[in-house]
CSV table of C-alpha atoms in Angstrom, one decimal:
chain,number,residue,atom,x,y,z
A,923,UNK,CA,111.9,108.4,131.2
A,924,UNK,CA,108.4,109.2,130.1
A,925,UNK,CA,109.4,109.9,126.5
A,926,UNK,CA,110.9,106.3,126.8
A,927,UNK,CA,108.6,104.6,127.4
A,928,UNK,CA,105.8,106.0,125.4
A,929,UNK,CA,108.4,105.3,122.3
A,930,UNK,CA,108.4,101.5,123.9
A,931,UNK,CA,104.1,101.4,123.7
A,932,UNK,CA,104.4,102.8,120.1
A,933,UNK,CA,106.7,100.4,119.2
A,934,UNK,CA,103.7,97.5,120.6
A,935,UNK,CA,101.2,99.5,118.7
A,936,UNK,CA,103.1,99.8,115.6
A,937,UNK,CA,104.1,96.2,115.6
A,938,UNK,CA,100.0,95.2,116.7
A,939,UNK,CA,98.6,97.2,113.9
A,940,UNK,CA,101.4,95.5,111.6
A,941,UNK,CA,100.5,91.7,112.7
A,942,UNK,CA,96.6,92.5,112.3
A,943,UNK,CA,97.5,93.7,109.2
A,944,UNK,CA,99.0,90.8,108.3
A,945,UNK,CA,96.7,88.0,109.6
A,946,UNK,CA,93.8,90.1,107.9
A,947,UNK,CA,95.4,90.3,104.2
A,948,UNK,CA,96.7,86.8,104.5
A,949,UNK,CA,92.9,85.2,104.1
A,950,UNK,CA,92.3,85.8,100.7
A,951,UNK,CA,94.3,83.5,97.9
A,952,UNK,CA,96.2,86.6,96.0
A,953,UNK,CA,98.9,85.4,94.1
A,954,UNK,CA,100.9,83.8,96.4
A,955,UNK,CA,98.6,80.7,95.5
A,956,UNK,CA,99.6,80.6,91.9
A,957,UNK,CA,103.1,80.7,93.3
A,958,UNK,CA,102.1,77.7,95.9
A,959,UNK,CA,100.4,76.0,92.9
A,960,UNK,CA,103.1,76.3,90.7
A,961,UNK,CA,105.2,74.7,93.2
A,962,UNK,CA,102.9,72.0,93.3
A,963,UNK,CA,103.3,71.3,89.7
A,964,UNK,CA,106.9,71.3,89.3
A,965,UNK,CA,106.7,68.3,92.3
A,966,UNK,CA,104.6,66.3,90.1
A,967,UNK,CA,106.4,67.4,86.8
A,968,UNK,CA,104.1,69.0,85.0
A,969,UNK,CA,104.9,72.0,82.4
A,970,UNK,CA,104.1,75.1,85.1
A,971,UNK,CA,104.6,77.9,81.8
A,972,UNK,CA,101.6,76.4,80.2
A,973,UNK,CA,99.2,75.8,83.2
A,974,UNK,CA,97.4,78.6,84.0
A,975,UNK,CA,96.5,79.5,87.6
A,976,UNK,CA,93.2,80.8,89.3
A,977,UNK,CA,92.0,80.3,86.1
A,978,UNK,CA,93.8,82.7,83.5
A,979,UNK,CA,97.0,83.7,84.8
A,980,UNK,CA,100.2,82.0,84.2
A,981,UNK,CA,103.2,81.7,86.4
A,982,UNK,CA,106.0,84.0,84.6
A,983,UNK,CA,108.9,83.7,87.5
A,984,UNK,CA,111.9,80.9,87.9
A,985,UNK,CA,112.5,77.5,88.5
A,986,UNK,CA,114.7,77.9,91.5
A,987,UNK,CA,111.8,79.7,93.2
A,988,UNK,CA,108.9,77.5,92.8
A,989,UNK,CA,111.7,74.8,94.0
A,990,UNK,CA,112.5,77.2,96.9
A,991,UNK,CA,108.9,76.8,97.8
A,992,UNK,CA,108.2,72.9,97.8
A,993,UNK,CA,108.3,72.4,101.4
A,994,UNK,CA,105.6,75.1,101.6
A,995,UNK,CA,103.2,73.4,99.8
A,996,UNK,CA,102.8,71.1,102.5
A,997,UNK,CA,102.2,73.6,104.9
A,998,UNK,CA,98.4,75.8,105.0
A,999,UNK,CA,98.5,78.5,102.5
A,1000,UNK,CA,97.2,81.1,105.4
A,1001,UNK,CA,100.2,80.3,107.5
A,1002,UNK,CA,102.5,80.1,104.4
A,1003,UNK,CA,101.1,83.4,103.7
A,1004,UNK,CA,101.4,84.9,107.3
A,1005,UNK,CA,105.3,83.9,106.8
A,1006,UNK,CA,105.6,85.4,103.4
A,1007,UNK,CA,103.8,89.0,105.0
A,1008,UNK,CA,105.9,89.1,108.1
A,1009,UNK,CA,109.0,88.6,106.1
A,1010,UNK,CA,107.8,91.3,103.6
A,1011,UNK,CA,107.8,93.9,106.7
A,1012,UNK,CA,111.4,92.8,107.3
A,1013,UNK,CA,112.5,93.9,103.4
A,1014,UNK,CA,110.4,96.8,104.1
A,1015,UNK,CA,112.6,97.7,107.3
A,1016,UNK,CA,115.4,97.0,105.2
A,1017,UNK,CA,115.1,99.0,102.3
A,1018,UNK,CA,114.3,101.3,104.3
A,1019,UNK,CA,117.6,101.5,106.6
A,1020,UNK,CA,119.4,101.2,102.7
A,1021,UNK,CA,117.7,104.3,101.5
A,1022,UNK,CA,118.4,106.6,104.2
A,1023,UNK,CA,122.0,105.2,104.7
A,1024,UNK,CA,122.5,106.9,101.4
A,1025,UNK,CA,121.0,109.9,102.5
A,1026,UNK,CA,122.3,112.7,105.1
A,1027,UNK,CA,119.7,111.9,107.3
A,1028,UNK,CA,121.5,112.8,110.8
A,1029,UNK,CA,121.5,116.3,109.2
A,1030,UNK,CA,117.9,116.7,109.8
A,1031,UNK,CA,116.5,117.7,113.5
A,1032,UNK,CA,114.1,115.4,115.2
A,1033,UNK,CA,110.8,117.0,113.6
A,1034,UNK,CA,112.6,117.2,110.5
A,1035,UNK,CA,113.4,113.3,110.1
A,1036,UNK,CA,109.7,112.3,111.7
A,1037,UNK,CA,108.1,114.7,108.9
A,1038,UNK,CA,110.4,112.7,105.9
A,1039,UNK,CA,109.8,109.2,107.2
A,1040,UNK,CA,105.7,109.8,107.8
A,1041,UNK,CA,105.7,111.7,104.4
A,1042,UNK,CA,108.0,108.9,102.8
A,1043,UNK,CA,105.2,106.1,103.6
A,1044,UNK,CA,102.8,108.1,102.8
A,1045,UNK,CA,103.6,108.7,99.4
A,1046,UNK,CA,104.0,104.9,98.9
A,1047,UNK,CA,101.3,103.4,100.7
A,1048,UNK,CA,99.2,102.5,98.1
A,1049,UNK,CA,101.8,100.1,96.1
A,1050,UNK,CA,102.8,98.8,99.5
A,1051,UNK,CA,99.3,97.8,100.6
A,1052,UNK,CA,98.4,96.5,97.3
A,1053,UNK,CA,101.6,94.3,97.3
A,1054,UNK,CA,100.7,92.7,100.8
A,1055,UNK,CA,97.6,92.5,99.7
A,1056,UNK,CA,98.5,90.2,96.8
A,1057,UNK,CA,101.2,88.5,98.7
A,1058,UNK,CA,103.5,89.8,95.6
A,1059,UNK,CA,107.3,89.2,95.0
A,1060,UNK,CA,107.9,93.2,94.2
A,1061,UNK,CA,108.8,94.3,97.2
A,1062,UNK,CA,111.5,91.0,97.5
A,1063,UNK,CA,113.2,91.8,94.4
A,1064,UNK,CA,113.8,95.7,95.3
A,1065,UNK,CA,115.0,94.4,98.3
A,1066,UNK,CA,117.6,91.8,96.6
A,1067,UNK,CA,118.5,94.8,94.6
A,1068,UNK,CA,119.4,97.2,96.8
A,1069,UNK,CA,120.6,94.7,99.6
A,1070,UNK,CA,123.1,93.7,96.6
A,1071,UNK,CA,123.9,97.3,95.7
A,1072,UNK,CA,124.3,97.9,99.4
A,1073,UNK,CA,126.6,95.2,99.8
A,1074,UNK,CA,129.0,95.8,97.1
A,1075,UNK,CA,129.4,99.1,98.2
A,1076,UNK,CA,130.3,98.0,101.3
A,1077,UNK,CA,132.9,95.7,99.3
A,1078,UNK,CA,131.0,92.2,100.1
A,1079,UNK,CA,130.8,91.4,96.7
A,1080,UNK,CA,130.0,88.0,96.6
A,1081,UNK,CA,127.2,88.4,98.6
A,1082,UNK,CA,126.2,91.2,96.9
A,1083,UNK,CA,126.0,89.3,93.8
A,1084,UNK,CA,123.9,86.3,94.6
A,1085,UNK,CA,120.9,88.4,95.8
A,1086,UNK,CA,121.0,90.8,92.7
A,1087,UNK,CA,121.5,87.8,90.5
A,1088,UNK,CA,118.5,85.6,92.3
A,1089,UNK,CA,116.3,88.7,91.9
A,1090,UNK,CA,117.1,88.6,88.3
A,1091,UNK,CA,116.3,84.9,88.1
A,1092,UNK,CA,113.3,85.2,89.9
A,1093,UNK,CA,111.8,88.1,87.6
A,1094,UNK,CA,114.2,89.4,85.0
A,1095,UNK,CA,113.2,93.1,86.5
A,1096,UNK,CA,116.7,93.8,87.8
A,1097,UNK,CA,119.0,92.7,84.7
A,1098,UNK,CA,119.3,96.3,83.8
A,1099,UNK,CA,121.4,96.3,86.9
A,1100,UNK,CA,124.5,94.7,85.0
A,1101,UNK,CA,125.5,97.4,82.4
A,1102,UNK,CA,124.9,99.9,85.2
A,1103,UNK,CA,127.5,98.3,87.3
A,1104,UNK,CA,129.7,97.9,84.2
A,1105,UNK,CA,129.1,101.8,83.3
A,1106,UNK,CA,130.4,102.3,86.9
A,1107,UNK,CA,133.2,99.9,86.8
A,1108,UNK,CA,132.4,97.2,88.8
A,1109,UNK,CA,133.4,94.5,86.2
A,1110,UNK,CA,134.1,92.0,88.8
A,1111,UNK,CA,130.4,92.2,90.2
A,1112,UNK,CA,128.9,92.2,86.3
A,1113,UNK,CA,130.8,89.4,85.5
A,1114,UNK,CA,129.8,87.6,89.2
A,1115,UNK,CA,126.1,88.0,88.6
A,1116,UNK,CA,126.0,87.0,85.0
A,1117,UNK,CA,127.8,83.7,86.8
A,1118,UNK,CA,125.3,83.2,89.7
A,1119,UNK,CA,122.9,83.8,86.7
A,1120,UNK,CA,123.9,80.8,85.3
A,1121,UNK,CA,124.4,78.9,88.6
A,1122,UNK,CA,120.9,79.8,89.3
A,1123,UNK,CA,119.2,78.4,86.0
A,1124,UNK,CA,120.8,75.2,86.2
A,1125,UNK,CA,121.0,74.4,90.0
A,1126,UNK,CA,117.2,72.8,89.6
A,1127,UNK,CA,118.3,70.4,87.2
A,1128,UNK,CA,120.1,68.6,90.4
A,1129,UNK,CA,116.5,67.7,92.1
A,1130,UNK,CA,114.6,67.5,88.6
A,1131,UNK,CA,116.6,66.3,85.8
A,1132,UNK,CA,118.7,67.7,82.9
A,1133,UNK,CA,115.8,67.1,80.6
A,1134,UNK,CA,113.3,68.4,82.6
A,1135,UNK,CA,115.0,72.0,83.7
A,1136,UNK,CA,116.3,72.8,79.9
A,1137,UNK,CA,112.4,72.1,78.6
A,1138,UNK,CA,110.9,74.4,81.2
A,1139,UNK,CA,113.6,77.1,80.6
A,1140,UNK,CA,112.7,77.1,77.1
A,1141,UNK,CA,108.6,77.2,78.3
A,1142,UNK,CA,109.5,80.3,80.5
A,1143,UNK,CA,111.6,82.3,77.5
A,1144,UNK,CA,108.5,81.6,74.8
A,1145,UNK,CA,106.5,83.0,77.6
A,1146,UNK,CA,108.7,85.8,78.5
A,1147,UNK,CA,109.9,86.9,75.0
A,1148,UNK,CA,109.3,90.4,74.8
A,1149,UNK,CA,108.6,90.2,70.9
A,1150,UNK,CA,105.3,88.3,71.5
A,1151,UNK,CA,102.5,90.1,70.6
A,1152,UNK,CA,100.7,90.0,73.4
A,1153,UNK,CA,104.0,92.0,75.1
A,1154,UNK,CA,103.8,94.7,72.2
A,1155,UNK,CA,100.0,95.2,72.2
A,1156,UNK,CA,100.4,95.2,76.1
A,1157,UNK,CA,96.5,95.5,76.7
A,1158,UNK,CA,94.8,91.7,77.7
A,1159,UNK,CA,94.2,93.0,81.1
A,1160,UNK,CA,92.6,96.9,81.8
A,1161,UNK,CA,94.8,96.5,84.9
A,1162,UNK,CA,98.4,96.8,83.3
A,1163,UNK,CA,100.5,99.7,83.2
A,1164,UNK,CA,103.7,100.5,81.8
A,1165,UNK,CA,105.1,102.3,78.7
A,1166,UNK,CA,104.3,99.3,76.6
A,1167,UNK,CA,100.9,99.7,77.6
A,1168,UNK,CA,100.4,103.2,77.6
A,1169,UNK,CA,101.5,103.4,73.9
A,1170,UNK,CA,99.3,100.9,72.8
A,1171,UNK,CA,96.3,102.6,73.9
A,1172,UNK,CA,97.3,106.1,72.5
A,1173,UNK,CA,98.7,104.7,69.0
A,1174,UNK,CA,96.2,101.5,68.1
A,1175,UNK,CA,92.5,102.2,67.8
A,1176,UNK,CA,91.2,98.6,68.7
A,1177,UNK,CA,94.0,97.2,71.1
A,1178,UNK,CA,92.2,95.9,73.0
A,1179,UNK,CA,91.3,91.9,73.7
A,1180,UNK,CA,90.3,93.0,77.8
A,1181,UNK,CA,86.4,92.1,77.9
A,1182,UNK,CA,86.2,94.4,80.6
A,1183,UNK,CA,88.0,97.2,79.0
A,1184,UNK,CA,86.0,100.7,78.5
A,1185,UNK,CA,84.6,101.9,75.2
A,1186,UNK,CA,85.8,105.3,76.1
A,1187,UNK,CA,88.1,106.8,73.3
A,1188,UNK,CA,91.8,107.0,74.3
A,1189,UNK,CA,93.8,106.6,70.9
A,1190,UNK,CA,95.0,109.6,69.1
A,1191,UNK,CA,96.5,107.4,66.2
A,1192,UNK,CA,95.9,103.9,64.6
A,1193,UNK,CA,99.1,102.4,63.5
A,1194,UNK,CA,100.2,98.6,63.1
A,1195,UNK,CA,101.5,96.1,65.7
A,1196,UNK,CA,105.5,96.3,63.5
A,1197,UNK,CA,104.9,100.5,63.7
A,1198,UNK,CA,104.2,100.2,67.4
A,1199,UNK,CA,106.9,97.7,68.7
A,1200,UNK,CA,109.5,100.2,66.2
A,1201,UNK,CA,107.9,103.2,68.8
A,1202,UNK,CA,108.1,101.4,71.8
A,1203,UNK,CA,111.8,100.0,71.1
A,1204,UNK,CA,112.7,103.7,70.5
A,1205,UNK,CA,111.3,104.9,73.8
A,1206,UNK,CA,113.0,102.5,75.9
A,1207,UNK,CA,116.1,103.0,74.3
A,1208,UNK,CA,115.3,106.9,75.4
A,1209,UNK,CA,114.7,106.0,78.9
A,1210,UNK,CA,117.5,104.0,79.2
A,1211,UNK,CA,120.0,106.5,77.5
A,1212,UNK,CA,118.7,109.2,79.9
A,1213,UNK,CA,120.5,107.0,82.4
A,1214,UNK,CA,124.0,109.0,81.5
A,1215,UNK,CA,122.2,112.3,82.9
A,1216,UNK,CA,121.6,111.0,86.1
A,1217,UNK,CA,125.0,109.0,86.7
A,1218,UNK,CA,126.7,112.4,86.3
A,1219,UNK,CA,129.9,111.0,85.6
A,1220,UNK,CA,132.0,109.9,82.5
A,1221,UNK,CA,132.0,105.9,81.8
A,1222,UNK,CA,133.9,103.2,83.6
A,1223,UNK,CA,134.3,105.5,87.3
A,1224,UNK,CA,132.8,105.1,90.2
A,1225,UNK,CA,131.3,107.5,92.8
A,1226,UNK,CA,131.8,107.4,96.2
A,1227,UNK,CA,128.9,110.1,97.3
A,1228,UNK,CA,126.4,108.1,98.7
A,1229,UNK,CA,123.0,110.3,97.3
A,1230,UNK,CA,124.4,110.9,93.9
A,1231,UNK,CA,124.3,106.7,94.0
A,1232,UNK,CA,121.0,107.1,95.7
A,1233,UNK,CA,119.7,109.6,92.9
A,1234,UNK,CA,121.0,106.8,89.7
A,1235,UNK,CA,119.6,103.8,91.4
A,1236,UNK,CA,116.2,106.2,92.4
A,1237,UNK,CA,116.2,106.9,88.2
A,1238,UNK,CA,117.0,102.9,87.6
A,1239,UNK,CA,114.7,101.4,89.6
A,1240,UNK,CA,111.9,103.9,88.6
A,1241,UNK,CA,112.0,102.5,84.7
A,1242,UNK,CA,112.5,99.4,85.1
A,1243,UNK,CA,108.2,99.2,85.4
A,1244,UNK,CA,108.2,101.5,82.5
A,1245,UNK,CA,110.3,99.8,80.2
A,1246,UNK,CA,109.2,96.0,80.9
A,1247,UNK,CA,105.8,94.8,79.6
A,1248,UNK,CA,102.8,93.1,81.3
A,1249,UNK,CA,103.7,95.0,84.7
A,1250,UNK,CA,100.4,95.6,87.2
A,1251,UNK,CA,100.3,98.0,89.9
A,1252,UNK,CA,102.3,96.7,92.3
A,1253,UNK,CA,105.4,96.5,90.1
A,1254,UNK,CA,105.4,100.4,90.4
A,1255,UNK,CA,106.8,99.8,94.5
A,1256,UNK,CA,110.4,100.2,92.3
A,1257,UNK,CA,109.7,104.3,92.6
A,1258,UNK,CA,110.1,103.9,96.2
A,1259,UNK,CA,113.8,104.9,96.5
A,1260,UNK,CA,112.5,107.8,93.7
A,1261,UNK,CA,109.9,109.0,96.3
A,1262,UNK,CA,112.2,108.7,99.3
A,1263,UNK,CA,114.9,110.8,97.7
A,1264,UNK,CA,112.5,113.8,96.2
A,1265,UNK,CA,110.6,113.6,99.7
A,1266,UNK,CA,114.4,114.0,101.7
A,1267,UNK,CA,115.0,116.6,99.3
A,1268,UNK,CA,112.3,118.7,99.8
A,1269,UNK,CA,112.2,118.7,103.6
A,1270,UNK,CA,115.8,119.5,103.7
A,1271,UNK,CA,116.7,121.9,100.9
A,1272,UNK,CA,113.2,123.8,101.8
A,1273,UNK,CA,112.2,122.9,105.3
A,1274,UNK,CA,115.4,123.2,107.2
A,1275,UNK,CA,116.2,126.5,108.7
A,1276,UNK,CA,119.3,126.2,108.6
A,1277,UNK,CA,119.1,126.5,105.2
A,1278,UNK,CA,116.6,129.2,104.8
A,1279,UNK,CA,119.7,131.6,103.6
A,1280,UNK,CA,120.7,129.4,100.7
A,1281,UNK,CA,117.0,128.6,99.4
A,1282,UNK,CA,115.6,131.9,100.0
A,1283,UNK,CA,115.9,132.7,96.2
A,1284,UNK,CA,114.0,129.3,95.8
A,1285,UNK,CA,110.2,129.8,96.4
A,1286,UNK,CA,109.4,129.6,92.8
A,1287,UNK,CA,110.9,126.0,92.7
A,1288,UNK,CA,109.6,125.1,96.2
A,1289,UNK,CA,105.9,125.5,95.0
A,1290,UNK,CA,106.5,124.0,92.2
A,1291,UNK,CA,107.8,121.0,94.0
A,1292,UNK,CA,105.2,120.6,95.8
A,1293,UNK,CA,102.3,121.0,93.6
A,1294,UNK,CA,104.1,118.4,91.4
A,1295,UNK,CA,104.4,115.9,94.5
A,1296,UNK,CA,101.2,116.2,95.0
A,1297,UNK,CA,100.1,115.7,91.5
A,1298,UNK,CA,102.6,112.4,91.3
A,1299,UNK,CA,100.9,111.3,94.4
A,1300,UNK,CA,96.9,111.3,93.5
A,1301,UNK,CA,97.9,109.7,90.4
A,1302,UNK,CA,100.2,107.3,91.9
A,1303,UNK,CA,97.5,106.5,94.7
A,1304,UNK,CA,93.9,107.0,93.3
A,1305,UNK,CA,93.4,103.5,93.0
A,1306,UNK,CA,93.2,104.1,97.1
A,1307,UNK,CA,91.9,107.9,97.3
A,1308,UNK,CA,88.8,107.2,95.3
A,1309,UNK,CA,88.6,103.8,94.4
A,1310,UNK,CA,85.2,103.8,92.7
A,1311,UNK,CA,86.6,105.3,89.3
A,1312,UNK,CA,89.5,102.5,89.6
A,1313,UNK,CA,88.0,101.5,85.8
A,1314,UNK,CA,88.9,104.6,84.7
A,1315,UNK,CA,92.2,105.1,86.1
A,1316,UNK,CA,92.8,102.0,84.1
A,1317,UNK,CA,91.4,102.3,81.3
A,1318,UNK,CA,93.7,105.9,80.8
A,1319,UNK,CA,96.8,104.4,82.6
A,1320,UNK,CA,97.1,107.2,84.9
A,1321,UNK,CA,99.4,105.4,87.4
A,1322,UNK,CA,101.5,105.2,83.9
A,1323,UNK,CA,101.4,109.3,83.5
A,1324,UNK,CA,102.2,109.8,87.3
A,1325,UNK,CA,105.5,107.6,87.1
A,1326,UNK,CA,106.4,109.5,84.1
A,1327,UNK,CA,106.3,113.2,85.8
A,1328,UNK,CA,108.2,111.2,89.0
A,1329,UNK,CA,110.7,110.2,86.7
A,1330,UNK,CA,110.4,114.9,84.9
A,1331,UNK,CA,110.9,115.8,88.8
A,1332,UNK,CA,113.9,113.8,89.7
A,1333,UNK,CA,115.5,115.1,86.5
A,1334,UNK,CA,114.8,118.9,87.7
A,1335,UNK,CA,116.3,118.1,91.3
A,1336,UNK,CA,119.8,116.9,90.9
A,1337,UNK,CA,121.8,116.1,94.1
A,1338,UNK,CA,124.4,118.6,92.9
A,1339,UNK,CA,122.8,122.0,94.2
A,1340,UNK,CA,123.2,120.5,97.7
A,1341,UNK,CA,127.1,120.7,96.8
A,1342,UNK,CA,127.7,123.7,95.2
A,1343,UNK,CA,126.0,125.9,98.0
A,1344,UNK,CA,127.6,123.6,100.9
A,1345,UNK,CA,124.4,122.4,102.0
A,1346,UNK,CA,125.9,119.3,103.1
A,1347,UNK,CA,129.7,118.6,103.0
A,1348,UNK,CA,131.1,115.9,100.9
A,1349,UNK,CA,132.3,114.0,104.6
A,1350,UNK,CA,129.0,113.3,105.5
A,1351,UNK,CA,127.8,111.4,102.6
A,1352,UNK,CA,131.2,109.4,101.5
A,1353,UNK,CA,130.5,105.0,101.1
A,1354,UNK,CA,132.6,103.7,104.0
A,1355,UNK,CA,135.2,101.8,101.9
C-alpha cells in the first residue's frame, strides 16, 4: 500500500515538473512562430517559400501543415504553444512504449528496467529539451514514423501509412522509409504511402486553388532541392550539423558565409563546390548501402524478431540527420531509438546476473562499451554540459562526430549475440501477427 501510493505522488510530481516545464519554455517565440506566421501567410495568399520569418529563416515544411494550423493562428501563440508542448510529451510517451515493445524488456528485473529507462533519458536529454525549447516538429515526425512502422507491423496498414506519409510531407526526413519497406517486402505499404504522398500534396488545393498549391509546391522544391549550393556548401549558419556540413568544413578552406563563424582553422583540404557535392553524394550512398549490414537479411523478406527491426530502424533513423542537409541540433532526436537500443543492450547483456555466465568472457567489450557511450554522450550533449564553448562545438561539428561513433557502436553490437548464446529466446521477441 505504501509503495502505491508513493508511485501515485511521483506520478503528480513527474506530471508537475512536466507542466512547469512546459508553461516555462512556451514564453519565448522559437520556431513554432515561423510555423504560426507561415500559416498566416498562406490565409492571405502570399508566397510562404520566399518570406522569411523572424527575420532570416524561411519556412522549409508543407502545405498541408501550415493549412493544418490556420485555426491556430487565431488563437494566442503561448497557449498555441502550451498545446503543441503538452502534445509533444504525448509522442514522447509514445515512442517510448514503441521502442521498448520491440525490446525484451519484461526480461529485465525491476532495478534492471528503472536503470535503462533513467539511463535512456538521460542520454537524450539534451535534443529533447532543445526540441521543446524551440517548439520543433522533430520529435512529431519520429513519432509518425515509428507509430507507422508500429502499425504496419501490427497489420493496420492503412493507418500506418498515412502517418509515415504525412511525416514525409511535412519534412521529407522519413522518405528513406519507402525502399526500406520495399527491401523488406512490404510493397503494399510502399506503394500506399507514395499514394497518401500524393493525396497529401494536392488536398490544399481544395481550400486554396489549383493555381495557387502547384505555384507553392514548385516554391518549396527550388527551396528544398538538395543541389543548391547553399545545401552542398552546408555552412550559412555555425549551428548546422550533418555530413553535408561536416565535409564542407574539412574539404573547403573558405566555406563559410556565417558572420559569426570562428576564424579557427578546421579544413584539411581545399577543393571546389562540383569536387565536394561528387564526395558528399558518395558518402551518402555509403551510409545508405551500409543499410544491408544491419537488416541482416537477403532482399524482399521480412523479419518477424521484433529487436532485429528495432536495431534496422535504430541504424535508419540515425542517418537520416546525417545524410540530409541544413539539419540543426534538434534534428539529431532521430538517434533516440539508436540510444535506447545500445542502452537496453548494455544493461542486459552486461548487467543482468543472470547472464553473468554467458558475458563473463566479455569484459574487454563491456569497457569498451561504456567508455564509447560515454564519449557519444558528452559529444552528443555538450551544448548542455558546458554550454560556454557552444561556439566551438559548432564551429568543429562535434555533435556531427558523436552521431558518427553512435552510428561505429551499433555496428559492433549486433542483436544476433543475444541469439546464439540463448540470452533471450526467439518467443519473447516475435511481432504479434
Amino acid at each position: 500500500m505504501k509503495e502505491f501510493i508513493l508511485n501515485k505522488w511521483l506520478y503528480y510530481l513527474g506530471g508537475f515538473i512536466i507542466l512547469s516545464i512546459i508553461l516555462f519554455e512556451a514564453q519565448g517565440k522559437g520556431d513554432f512562430n515561423i510555423f504560426i506566421s507561415a500559416s498566416r501567410d498562406l490565409l492571405a495568399g502570399k508566397n510562404i517559400y520566399k518570406v522569411q520569418y523572424n527575420y532570416y529563416y524561411h519556412y522549409y515544411y508543407d502545405i498541408i501543415f501550415a493549412l493544418i494550423l490556420i485555426p491556430f493562428t487565431f488563437i494566442p501563440l503561448y497557449i498555441t504553444k502550451v498545446f503543441w508542448l503538452i502534445l509533444n510529451v504525448f509522442f514522447v510517451y509514445r515512442i517510448w512504449i514503441i521502442l521498448i515493445n520491440w525490446l525484451p524488456i519484461s526480461n529485465l528485473n525491476k532495478k534492471n528496467k528503472t536503470i535503462f529507462t533513467i539511463l535512456s533519458f538521460i542520454f537524450i536529454f539534451n535534443l529533447l529539451h532543445v526540441n521543446f525549447h524551440l517548439s520543433q516538429v522533430t520529435i512529431f515526425i519520429l513519432y509518425l514514423t515509428l507509430e507507422g512502422l508500429f502499425l504496419i507491423n501490427n497489420k493496420k496498414i492503412i493507418t500506418g501509412c498515412l502517418l509515415i506519409a504525412l511525416g514525409i510531407n511535412i519534412k521529407l526526413l522519413p522518405i528513406i522509409i519507402i525502399p526500406y519497406l520495399i527491401y523488406r517486402n512490404e510493397w503494399k505499404s510502399a506503394f500506399y504511402i507514395i499514394v497518401f504522398i500524393i493525396a497529401f500534396l494536392t488536398l490544399p488545393a481544395l481550400f486554396i486553388g489549383f493555381d495557387y498549391n502547384k505555384s507553392l509546391i514548385i516554391e518549396r522544391w527550388h527551396l528544398l532541392n538538395p543541389m543548391n549550393t547553399e545545401h552542398i556548401l552546408d555552412t550559412s549558419e555555425r549551428s548546422f550539423h550533418s555530413l553535408t556540413t561536416l565535409l564542407a568544413t574539412l574539404l573547403v578552406k573558405n566555406c563559410s558565409n556565417d558572420p559569426y563563424a570562428l576564424t579557427l582553422k578546421r579544413n584539411i583540404a581545399d577543393i571546389s563546390i562540383e569536387n565536394l557535392n561528387i564526395i558528399i553524394n558518395i558518402i551518402r550512398g555509403i551510409l545508405i548501402l551500409f543499410t544491408l549490414y544491419f537488416l541482416r537479411t537477403i532482399p524482399f523478406k521480412n523479419t518477424t524478431i521484433k529487436i532485429q527491426k528495432l536495431y534496422e530502424i535504430s541504424y535508419i533513423s540515425l542517418i537520416i540527420p546525417l545524410i540530409f542537409p541544413h539539419q540543426q541540433h534538434y534534428a539529431f532526436f532521430f538517434i533516440f531509438p539508436a540510444t535506447t537500443y545500445l542502452i537496453f543492450y548494455l544493461v542486459y547483456l552486461f548487467f543482468t546476473k543472470e547472464n553473468y555466465n554467458i558475458i563473463k568472457n566479455f569484459k574487454t567489450k563491456k569497457i569498451s562499451i561504456i567508455i564509447t557511450l560515454c564519449i557519444i554522450y558528452f559529444l552528443t550533449n555538450s551544448h548542455f554540459i558546458l554550454g560556454e564553448f557552444i561556439k566551438y562545438y559548432n564551429h568543429y561539428k562535434t555533435l556531427t562526430y558523436g552521431v558518427l561513433i553512435l552510428m561505429i557502436l551499433l555496428a559492433f553490437c549486433k542483436p544476433e549475440i543475444l541469439y546464439k548464446n540463448k540470452v533471450i529466446s526467439q518467443n519473447n521477441v516475435d511481432v504479434k501477427s
